[in-house]
JSON list of C-alpha atoms in Angstrom, two decimals:
[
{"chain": "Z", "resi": 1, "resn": "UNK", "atom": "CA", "xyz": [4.84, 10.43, -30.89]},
{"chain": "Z", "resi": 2, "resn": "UNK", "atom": "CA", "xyz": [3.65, 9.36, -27.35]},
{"chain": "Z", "resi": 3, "resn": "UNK", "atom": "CA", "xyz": [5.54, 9.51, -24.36]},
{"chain": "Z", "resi": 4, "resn": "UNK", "atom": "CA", "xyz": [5.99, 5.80, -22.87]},
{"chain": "Z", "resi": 5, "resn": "UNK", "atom": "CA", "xyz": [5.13, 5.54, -19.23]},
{"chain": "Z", "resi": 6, "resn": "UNK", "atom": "CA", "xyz": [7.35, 4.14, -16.89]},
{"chain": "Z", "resi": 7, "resn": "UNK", "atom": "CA", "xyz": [7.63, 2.92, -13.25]},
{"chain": "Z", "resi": 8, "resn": "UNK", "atom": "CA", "xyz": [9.84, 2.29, -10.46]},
{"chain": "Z", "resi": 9, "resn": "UNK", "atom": "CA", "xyz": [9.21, -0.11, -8.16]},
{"chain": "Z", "resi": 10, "resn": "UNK", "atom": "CA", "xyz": [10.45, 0.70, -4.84]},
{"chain": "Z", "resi": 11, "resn": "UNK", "atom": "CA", "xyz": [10.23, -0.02, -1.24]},
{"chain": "Z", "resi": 12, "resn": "UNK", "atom": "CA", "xyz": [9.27, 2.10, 1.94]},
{"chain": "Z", "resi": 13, "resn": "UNK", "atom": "CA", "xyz": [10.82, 1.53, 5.66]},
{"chain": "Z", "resi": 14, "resn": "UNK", "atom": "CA", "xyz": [11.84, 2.97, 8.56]},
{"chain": "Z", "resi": 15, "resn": "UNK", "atom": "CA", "xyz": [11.45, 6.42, 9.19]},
{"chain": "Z", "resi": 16, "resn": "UNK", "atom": "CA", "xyz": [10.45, 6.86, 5.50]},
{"chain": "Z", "resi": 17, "resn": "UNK", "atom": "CA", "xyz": [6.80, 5.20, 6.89]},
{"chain": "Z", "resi": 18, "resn": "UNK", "atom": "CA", "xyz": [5.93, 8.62, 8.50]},
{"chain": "Z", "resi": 19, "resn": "UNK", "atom": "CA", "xyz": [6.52, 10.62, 5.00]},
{"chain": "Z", "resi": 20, "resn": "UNK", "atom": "CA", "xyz": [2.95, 11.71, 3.53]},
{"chain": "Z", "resi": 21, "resn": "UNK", "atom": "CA", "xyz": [1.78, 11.18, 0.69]},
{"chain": "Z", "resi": 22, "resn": "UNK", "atom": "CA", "xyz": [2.30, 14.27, -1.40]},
{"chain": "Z", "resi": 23, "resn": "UNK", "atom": "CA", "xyz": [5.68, 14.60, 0.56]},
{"chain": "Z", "resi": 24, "resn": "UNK", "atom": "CA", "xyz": [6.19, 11.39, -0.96]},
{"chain": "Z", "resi": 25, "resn": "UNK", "atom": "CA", "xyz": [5.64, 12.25, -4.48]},
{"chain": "Z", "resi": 26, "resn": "UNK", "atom": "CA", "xyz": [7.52, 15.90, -3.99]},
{"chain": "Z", "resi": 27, "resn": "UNK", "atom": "CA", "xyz": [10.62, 14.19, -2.67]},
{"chain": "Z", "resi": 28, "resn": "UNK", "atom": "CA", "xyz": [10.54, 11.74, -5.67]},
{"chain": "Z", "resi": 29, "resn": "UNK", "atom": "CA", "xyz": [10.23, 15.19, -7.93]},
{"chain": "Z", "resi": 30, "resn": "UNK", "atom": "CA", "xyz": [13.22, 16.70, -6.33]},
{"chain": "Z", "resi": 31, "resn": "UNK", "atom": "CA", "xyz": [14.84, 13.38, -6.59]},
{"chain": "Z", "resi": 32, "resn": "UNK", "atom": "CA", "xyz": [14.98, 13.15, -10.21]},
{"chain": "Z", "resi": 33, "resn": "UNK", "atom": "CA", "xyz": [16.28, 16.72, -10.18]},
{"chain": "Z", "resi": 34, "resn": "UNK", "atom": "CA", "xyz": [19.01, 15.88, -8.46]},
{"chain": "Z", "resi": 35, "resn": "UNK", "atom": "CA", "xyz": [20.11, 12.70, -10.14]},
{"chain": "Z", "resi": 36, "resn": "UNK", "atom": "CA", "xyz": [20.14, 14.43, -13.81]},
{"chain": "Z", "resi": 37, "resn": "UNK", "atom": "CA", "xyz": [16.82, 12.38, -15.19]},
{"chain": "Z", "resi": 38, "resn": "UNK", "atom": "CA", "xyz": [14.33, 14.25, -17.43]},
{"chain": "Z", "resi": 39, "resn": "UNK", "atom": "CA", "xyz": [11.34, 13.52, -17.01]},
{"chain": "Z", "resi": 40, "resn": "UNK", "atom": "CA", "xyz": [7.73, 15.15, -18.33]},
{"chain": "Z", "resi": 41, "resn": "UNK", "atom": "CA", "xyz": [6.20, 18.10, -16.58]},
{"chain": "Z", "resi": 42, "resn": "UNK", "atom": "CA", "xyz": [2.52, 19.74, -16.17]},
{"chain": "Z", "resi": 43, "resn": "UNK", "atom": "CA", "xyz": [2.02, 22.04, -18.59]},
{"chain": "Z", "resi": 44, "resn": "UNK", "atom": "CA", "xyz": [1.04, 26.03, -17.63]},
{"chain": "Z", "resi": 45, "resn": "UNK", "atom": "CA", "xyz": [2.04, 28.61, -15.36]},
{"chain": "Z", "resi": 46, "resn": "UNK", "atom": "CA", "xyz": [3.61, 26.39, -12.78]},
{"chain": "Z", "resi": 47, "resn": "UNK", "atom": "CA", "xyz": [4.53, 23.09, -14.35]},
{"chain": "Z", "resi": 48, "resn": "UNK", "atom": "CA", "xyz": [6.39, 20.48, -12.07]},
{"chain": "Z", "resi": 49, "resn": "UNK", "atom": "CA", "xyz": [7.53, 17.40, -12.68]},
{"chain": "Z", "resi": 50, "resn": "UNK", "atom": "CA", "xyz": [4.59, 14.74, -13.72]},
{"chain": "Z", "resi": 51, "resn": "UNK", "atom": "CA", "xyz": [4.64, 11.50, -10.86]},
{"chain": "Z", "resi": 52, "resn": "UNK", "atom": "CA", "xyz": [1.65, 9.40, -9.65]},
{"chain": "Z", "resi": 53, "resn": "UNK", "atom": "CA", "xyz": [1.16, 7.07, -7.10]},
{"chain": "Z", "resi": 54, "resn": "UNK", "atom": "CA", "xyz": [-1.14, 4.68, -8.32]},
{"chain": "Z", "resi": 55, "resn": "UNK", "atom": "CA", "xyz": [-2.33, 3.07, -4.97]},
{"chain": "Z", "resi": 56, "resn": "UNK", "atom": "CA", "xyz": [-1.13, 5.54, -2.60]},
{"chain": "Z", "resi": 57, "resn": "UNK", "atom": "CA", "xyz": [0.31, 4.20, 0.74]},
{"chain": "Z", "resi": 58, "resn": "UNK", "atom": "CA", "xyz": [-1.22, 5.30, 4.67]},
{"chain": "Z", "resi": 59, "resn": "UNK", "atom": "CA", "xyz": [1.42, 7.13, 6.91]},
{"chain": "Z", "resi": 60, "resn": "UNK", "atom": "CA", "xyz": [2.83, 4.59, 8.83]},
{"chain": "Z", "resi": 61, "resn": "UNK", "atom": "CA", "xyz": [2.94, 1.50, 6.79]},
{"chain": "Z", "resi": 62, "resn": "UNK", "atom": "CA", "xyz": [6.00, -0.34, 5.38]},
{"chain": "Z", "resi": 63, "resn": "UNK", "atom": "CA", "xyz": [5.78, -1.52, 2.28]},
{"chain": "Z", "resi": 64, "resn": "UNK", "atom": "CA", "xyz": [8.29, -3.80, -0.01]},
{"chain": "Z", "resi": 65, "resn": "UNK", "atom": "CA", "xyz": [5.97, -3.13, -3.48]},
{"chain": "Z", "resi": 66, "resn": "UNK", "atom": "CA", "xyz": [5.20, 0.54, -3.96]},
{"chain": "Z", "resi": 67, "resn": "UNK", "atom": "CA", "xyz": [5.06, 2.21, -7.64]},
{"chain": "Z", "resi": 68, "resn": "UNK", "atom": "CA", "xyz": [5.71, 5.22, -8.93]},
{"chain": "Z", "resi": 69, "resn": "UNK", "atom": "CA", "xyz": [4.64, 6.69, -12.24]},
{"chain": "Z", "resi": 70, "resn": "UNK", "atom": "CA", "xyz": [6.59, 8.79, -14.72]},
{"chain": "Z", "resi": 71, "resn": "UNK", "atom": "CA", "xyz": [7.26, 9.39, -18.30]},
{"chain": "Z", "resi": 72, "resn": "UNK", "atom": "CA", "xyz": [11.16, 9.67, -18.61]},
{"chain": "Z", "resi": 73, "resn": "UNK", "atom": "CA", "xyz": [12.12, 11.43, -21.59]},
{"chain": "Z", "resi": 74, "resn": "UNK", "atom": "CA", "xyz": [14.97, 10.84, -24.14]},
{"chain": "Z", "resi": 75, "resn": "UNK", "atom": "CA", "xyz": [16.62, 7.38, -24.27]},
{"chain": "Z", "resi": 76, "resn": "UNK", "atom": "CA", "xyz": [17.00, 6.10, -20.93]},
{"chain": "Z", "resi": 77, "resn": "UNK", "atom": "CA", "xyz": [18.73, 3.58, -19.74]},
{"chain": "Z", "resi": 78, "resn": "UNK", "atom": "CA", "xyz": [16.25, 1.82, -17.31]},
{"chain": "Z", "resi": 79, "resn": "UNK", "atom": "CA", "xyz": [19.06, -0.35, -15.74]},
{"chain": "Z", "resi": 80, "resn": "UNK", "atom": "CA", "xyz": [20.66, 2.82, -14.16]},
{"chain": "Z", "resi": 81, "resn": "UNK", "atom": "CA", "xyz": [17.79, 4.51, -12.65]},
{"chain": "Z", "resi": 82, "resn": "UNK", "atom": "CA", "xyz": [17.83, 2.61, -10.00]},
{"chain": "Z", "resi": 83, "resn": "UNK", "atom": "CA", "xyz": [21.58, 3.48, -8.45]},
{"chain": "Z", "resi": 84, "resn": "UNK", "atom": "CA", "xyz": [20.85, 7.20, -9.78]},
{"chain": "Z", "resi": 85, "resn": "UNK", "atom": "CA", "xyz": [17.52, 7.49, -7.63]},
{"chain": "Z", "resi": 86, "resn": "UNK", "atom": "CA", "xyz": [18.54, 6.09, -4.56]},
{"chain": "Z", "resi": 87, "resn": "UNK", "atom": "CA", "xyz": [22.01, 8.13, -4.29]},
{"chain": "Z", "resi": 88, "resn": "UNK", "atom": "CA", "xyz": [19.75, 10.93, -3.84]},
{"chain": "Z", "resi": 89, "resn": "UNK", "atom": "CA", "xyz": [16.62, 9.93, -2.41]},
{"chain": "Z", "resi": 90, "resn": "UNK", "atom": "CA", "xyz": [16.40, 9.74, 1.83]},
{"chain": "Z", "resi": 91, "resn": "UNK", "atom": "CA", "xyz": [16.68, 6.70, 3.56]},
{"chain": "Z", "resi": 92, "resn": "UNK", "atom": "CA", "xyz": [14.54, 4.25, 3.73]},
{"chain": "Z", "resi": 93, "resn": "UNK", "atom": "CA", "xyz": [12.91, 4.77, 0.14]},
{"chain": "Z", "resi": 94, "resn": "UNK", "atom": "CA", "xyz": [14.79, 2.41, -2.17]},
{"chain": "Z", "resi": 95, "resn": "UNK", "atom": "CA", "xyz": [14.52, 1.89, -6.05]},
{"chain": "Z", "resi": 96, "resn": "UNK", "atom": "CA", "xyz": [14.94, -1.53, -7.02]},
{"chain": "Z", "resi": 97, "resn": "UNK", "atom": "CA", "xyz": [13.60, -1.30, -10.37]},
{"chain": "Z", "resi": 98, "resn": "UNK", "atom": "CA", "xyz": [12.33, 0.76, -13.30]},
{"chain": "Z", "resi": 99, "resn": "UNK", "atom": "CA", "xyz": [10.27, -0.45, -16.31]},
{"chain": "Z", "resi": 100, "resn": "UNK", "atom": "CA", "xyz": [8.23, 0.37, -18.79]},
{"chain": "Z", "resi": 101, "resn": "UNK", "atom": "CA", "xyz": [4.64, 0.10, -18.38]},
{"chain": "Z", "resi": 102, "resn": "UNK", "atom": "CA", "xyz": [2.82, -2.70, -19.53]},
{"chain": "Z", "resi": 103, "resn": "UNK", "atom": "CA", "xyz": [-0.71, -3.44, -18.14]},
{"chain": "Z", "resi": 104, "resn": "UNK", "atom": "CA", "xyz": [-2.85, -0.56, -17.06]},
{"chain": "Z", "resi": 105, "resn": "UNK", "atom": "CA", "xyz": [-4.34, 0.47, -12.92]},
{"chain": "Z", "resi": 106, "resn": "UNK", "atom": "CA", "xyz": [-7.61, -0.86, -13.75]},
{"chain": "Z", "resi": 107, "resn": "UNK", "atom": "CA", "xyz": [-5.97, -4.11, -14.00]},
{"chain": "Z", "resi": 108, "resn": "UNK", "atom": "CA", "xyz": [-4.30, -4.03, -9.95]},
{"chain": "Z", "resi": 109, "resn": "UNK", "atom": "CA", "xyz": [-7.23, -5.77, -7.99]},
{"chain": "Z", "resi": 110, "resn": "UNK", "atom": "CA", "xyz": [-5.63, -7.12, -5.01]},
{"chain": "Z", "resi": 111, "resn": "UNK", "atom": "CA", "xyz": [-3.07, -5.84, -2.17]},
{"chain": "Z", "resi": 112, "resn": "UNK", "atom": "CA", "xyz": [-1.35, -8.10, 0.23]},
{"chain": "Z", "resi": 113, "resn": "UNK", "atom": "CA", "xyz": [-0.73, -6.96, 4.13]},
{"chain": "Z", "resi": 114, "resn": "UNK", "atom": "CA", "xyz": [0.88, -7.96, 6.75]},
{"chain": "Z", "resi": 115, "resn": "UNK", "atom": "CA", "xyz": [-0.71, -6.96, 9.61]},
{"chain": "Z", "resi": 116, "resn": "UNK", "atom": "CA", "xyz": [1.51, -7.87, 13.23]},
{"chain": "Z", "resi": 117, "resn": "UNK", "atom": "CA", "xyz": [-0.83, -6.99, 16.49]},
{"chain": "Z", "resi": 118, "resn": "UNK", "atom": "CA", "xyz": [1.46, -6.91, 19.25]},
{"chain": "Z", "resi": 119, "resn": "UNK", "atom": "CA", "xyz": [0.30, -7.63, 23.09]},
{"chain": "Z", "resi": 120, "resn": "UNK", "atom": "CA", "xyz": [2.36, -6.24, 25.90]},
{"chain": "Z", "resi": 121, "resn": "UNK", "atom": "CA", "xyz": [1.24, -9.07, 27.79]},
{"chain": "Z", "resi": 122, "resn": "UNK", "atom": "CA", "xyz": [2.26, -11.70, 24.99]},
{"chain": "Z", "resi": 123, "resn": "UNK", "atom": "CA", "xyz": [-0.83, -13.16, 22.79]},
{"chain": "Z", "resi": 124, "resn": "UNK", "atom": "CA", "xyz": [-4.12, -13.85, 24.80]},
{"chain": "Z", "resi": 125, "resn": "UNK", "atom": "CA", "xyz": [-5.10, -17.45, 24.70]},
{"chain": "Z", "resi": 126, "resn": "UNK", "atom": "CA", "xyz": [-7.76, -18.23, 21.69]},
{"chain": "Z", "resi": 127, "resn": "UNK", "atom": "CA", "xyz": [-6.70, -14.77, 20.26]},
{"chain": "Z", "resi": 128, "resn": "UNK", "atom": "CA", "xyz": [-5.86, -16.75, 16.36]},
{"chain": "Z", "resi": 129, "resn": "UNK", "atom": "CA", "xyz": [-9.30, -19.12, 16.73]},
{"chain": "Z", "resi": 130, "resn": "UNK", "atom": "CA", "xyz": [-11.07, -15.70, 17.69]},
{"chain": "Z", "resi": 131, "resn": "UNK", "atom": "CA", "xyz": [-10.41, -13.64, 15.36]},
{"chain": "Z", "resi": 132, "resn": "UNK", "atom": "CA", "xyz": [-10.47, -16.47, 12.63]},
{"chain": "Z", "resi": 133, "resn": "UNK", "atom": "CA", "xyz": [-13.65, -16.77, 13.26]},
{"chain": "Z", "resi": 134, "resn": "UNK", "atom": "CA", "xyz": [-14.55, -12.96, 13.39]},
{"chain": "Z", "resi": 135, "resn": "UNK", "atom": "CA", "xyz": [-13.12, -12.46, 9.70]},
{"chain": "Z", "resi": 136, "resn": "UNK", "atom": "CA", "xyz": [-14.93, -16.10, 8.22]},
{"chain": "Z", "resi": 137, "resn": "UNK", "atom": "CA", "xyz": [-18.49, -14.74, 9.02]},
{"chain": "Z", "resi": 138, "resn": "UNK", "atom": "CA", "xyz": [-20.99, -14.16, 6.25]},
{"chain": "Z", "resi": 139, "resn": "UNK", "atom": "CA", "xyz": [-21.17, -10.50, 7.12]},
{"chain": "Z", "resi": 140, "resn": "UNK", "atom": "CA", "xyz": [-19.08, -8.12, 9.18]},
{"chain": "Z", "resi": 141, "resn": "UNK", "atom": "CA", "xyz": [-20.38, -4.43, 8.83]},
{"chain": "Z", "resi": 142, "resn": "UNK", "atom": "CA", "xyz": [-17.97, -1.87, 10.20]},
{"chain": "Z", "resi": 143, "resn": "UNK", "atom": "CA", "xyz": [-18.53, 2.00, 9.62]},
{"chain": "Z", "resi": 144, "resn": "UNK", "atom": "CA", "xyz": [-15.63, 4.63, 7.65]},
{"chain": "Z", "resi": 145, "resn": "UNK", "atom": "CA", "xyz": [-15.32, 7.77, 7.12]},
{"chain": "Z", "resi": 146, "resn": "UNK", "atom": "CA", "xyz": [-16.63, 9.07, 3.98]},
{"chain": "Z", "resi": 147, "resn": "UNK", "atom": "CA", "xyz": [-16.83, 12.11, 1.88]},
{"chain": "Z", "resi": 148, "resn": "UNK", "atom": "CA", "xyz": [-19.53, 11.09, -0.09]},
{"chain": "Z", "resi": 149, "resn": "UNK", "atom": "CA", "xyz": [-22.06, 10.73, 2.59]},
{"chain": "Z", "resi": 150, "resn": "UNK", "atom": "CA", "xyz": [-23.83, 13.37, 4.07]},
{"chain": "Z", "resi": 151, "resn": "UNK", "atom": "CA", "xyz": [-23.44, 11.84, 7.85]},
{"chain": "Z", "resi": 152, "resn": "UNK", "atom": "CA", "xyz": [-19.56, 11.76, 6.76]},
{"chain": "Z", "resi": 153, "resn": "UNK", "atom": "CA", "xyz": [-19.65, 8.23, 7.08]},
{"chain": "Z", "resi": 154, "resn": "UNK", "atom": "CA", "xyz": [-20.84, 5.00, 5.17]},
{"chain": "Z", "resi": 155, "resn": "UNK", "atom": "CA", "xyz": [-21.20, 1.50, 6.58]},
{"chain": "Z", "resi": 156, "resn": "UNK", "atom": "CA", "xyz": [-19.14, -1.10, 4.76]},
{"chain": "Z", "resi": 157, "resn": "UNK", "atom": "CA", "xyz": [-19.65, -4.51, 5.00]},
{"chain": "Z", "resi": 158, "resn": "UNK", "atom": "CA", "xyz": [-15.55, -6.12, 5.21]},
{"chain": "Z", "resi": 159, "resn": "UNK", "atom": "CA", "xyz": [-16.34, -9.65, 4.38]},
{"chain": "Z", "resi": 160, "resn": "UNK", "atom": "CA", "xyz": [-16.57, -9.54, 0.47]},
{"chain": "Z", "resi": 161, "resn": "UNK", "atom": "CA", "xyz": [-13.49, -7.44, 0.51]},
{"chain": "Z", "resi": 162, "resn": "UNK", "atom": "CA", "xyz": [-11.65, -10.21, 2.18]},
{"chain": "Z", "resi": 163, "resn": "UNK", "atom": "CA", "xyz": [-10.42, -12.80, -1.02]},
{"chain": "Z", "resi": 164, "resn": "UNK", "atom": "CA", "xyz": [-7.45, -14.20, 1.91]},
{"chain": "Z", "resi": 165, "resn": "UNK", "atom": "CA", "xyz": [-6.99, -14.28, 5.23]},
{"chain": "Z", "resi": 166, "resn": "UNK", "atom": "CA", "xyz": [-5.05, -16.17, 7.16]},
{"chain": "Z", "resi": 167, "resn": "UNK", "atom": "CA", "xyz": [-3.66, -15.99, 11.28]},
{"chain": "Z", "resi": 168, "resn": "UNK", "atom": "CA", "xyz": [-0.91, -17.69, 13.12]},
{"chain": "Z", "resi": 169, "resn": "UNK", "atom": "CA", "xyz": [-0.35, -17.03, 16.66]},
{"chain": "Z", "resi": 170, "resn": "UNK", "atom": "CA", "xyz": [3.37, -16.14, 18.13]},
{"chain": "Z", "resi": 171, "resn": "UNK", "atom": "CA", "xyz": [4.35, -15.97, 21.36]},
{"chain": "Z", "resi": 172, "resn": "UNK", "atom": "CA", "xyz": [3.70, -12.04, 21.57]},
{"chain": "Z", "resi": 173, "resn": "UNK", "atom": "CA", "xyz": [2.22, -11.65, 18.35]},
{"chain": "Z", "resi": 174, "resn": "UNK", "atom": "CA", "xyz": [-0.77, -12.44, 16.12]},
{"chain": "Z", "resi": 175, "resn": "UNK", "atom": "CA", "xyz": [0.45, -12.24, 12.60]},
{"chain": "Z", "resi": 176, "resn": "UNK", "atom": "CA", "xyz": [-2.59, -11.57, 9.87]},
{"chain": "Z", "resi": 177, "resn": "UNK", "atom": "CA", "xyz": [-1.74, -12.73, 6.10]},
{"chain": "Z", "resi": 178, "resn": "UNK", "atom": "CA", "xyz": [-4.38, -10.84, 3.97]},
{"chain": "Z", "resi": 179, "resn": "UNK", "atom": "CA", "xyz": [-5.50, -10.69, 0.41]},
{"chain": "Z", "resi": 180, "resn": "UNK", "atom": "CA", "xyz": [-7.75, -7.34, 0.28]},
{"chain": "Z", "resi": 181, "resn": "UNK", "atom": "CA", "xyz": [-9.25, -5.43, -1.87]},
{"chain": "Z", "resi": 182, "resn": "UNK", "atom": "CA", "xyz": [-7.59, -2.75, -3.52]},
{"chain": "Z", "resi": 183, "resn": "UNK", "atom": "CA", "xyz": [-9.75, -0.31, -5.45]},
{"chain": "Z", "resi": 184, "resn": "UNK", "atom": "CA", "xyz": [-13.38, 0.05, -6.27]},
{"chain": "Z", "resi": 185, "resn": "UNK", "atom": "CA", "xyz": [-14.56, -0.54, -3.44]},
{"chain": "Z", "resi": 186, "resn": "UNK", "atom": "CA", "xyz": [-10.43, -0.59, -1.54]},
{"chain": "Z", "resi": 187, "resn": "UNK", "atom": "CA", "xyz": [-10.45, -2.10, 1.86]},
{"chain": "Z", "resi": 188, "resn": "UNK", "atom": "CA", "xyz": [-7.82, -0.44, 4.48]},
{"chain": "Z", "resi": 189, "resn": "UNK", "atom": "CA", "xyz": [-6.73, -2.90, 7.01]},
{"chain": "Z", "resi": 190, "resn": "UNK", "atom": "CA", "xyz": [-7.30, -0.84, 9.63]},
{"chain": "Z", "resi": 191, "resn": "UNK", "atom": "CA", "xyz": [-10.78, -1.49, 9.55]},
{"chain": "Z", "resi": 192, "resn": "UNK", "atom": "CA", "xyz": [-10.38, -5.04, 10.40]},
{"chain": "Z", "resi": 193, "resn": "UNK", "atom": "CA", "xyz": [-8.17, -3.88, 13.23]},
{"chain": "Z", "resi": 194, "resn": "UNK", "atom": "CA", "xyz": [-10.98, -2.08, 14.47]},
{"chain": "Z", "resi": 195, "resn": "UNK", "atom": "CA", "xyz": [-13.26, -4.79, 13.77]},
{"chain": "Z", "resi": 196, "resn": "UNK", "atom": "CA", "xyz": [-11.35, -7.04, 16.28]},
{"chain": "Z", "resi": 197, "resn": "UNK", "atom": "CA", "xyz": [-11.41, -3.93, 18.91]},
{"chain": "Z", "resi": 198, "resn": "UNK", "atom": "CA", "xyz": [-14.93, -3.97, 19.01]},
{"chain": "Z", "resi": 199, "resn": "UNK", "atom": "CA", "xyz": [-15.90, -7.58, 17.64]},
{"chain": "Z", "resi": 200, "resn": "UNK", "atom": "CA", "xyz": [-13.25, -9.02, 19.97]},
{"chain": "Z", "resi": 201, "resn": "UNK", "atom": "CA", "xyz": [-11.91, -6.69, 22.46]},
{"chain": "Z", "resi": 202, "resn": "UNK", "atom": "CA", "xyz": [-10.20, -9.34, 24.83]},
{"chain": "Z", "resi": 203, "resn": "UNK", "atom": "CA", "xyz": [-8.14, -9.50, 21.67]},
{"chain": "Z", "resi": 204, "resn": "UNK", "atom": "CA", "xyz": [-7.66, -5.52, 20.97]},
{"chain": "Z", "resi": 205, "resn": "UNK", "atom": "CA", "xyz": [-3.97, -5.52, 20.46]},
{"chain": "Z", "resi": 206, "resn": "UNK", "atom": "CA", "xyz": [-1.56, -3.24, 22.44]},
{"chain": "Z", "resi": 207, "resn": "UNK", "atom": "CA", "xyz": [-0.10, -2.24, 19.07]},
{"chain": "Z", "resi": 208, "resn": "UNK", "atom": "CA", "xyz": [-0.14, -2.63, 15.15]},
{"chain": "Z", "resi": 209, "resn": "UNK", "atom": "CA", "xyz": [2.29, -2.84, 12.18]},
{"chain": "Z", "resi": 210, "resn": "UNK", "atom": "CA", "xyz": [1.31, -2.67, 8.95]},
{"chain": "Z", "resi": 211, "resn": "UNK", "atom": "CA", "xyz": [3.15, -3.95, 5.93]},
{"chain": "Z", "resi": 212, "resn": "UNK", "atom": "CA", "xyz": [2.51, -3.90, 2.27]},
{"chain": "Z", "resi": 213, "resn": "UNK", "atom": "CA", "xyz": [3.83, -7.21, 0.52]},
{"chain": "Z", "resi": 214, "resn": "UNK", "atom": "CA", "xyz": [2.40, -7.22, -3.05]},
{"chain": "Z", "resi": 215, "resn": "UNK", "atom": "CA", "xyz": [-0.12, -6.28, -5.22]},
{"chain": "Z", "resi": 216, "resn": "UNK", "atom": "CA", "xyz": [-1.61, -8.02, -7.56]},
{"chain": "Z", "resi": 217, "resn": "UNK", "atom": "CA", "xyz": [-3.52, -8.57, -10.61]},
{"chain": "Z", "resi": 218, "resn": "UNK", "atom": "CA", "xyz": [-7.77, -10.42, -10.51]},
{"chain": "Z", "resi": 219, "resn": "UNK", "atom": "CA", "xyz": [-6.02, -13.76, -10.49]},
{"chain": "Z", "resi": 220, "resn": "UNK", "atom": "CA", "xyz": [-3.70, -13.33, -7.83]},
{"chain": "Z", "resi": 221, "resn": "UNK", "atom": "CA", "xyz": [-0.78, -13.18, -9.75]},
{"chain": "Z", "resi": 222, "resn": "UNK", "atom": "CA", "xyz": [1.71, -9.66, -9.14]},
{"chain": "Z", "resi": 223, "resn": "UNK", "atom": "CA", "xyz": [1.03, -6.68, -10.90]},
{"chain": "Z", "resi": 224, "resn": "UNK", "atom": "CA", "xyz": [3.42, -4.68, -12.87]}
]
């Protein structure tokens, strides 16, 4: 009999930005240790709990829509995993949910970011028409890092990665709503951040935030 697959939705803040990736899924594996939930392990040698992260997160970023993989065994009760999980998991990671999975990765097309750049200065005149206008061209080709290429790094052109974008100035902010790509090809925000640094660099902001809002499904409706 197969194992159902479940997930808990949680959300990432604070200091908890600055946890790694695989620190992220270890404390999750120690987590469910400590709050008395079963869940599958790896089979062999050396078999540890069994967690993914399905679209894993960059250090530094908030996020209000992150998911975690599992397979809890037994007969759960998925109302209480919640409360169990975050009594023992460190601050700033909270549980708000756990589910059963219905609709598989393949299916999560889109991410939504909020992206703050902050000026010391307050906002440079133009800075929201500017960089509107950088991110509506026909092409912008930026270059990233990539294993695959024997240089170590690919050229990417952003714009067909871009489904949304929208910018409203503040008085010492420019706030970016995007819709981006998440997998196959994924675009990281930070490459339109750099984009506008050397696009736009009367506009280079002093400093970024990023924040993870939702993810969603090829019609723009939140995956689950």
């Amino acid at each position: 009999m197969p194992v159902t697959t479940h997930r808990l939705a949680f959300s990432k803040s604070d200091t908890a930005k600055f946890i790694s990736h695989l620190d992220l899924m270890r404390t999750f594996q120690r987590a469910f240790l400590r709050a008395g939930i079963p869940i599958k392990h790896t089979e062999g040698f050396n078999p540890h709990a069994f967690v993914s992260l399905p679209l894993p997160l960059s250090v530094g970023y908030s996020s209000s829509c992150e998911v975690l993989e599992c397979q809890i065994l037994g007969e759960p009760d998925l109302e209480a995993v919640p409360e169990r999980m975050n009594a023992v998991l460190p601050a700033g990671i909270q549980v708000f949910r756990c589910y059963e999975a219905a609709r598989p990765v393949k299916e999560l097309c889109y991410v939504n970011y909020i992206v703050t750049l902050e000026y010391e200065a307050g906002a440079p005149f133009g800075a929201d028409t500017a960089i509107r206008e950088l991110l509506s061209r026909e092409s912008l080709v930026m270059e990233k890092r990539s294993k695959k290429a024997k240089s170590g790094f690919t050229q990417v052109d952003l714009i067909p990665l871009i489904a949304r974008a929208s910018i409203e100035e503040r008085r010492d902010t420019v706030a970016l709503d995007l819709v981006l790509r998440a997998q196959n090809p994924g675009l990281n925000p930070e490459l339109i951040v750099s984009a506008i640094r050397a696009q736009a660099p009367e506009f280079a902001p002093d400093y970024v935030t990023f924040h993870r809002r939702s993810v969603l499904d090829q019609n723009f409706q939140l995956w689950e």
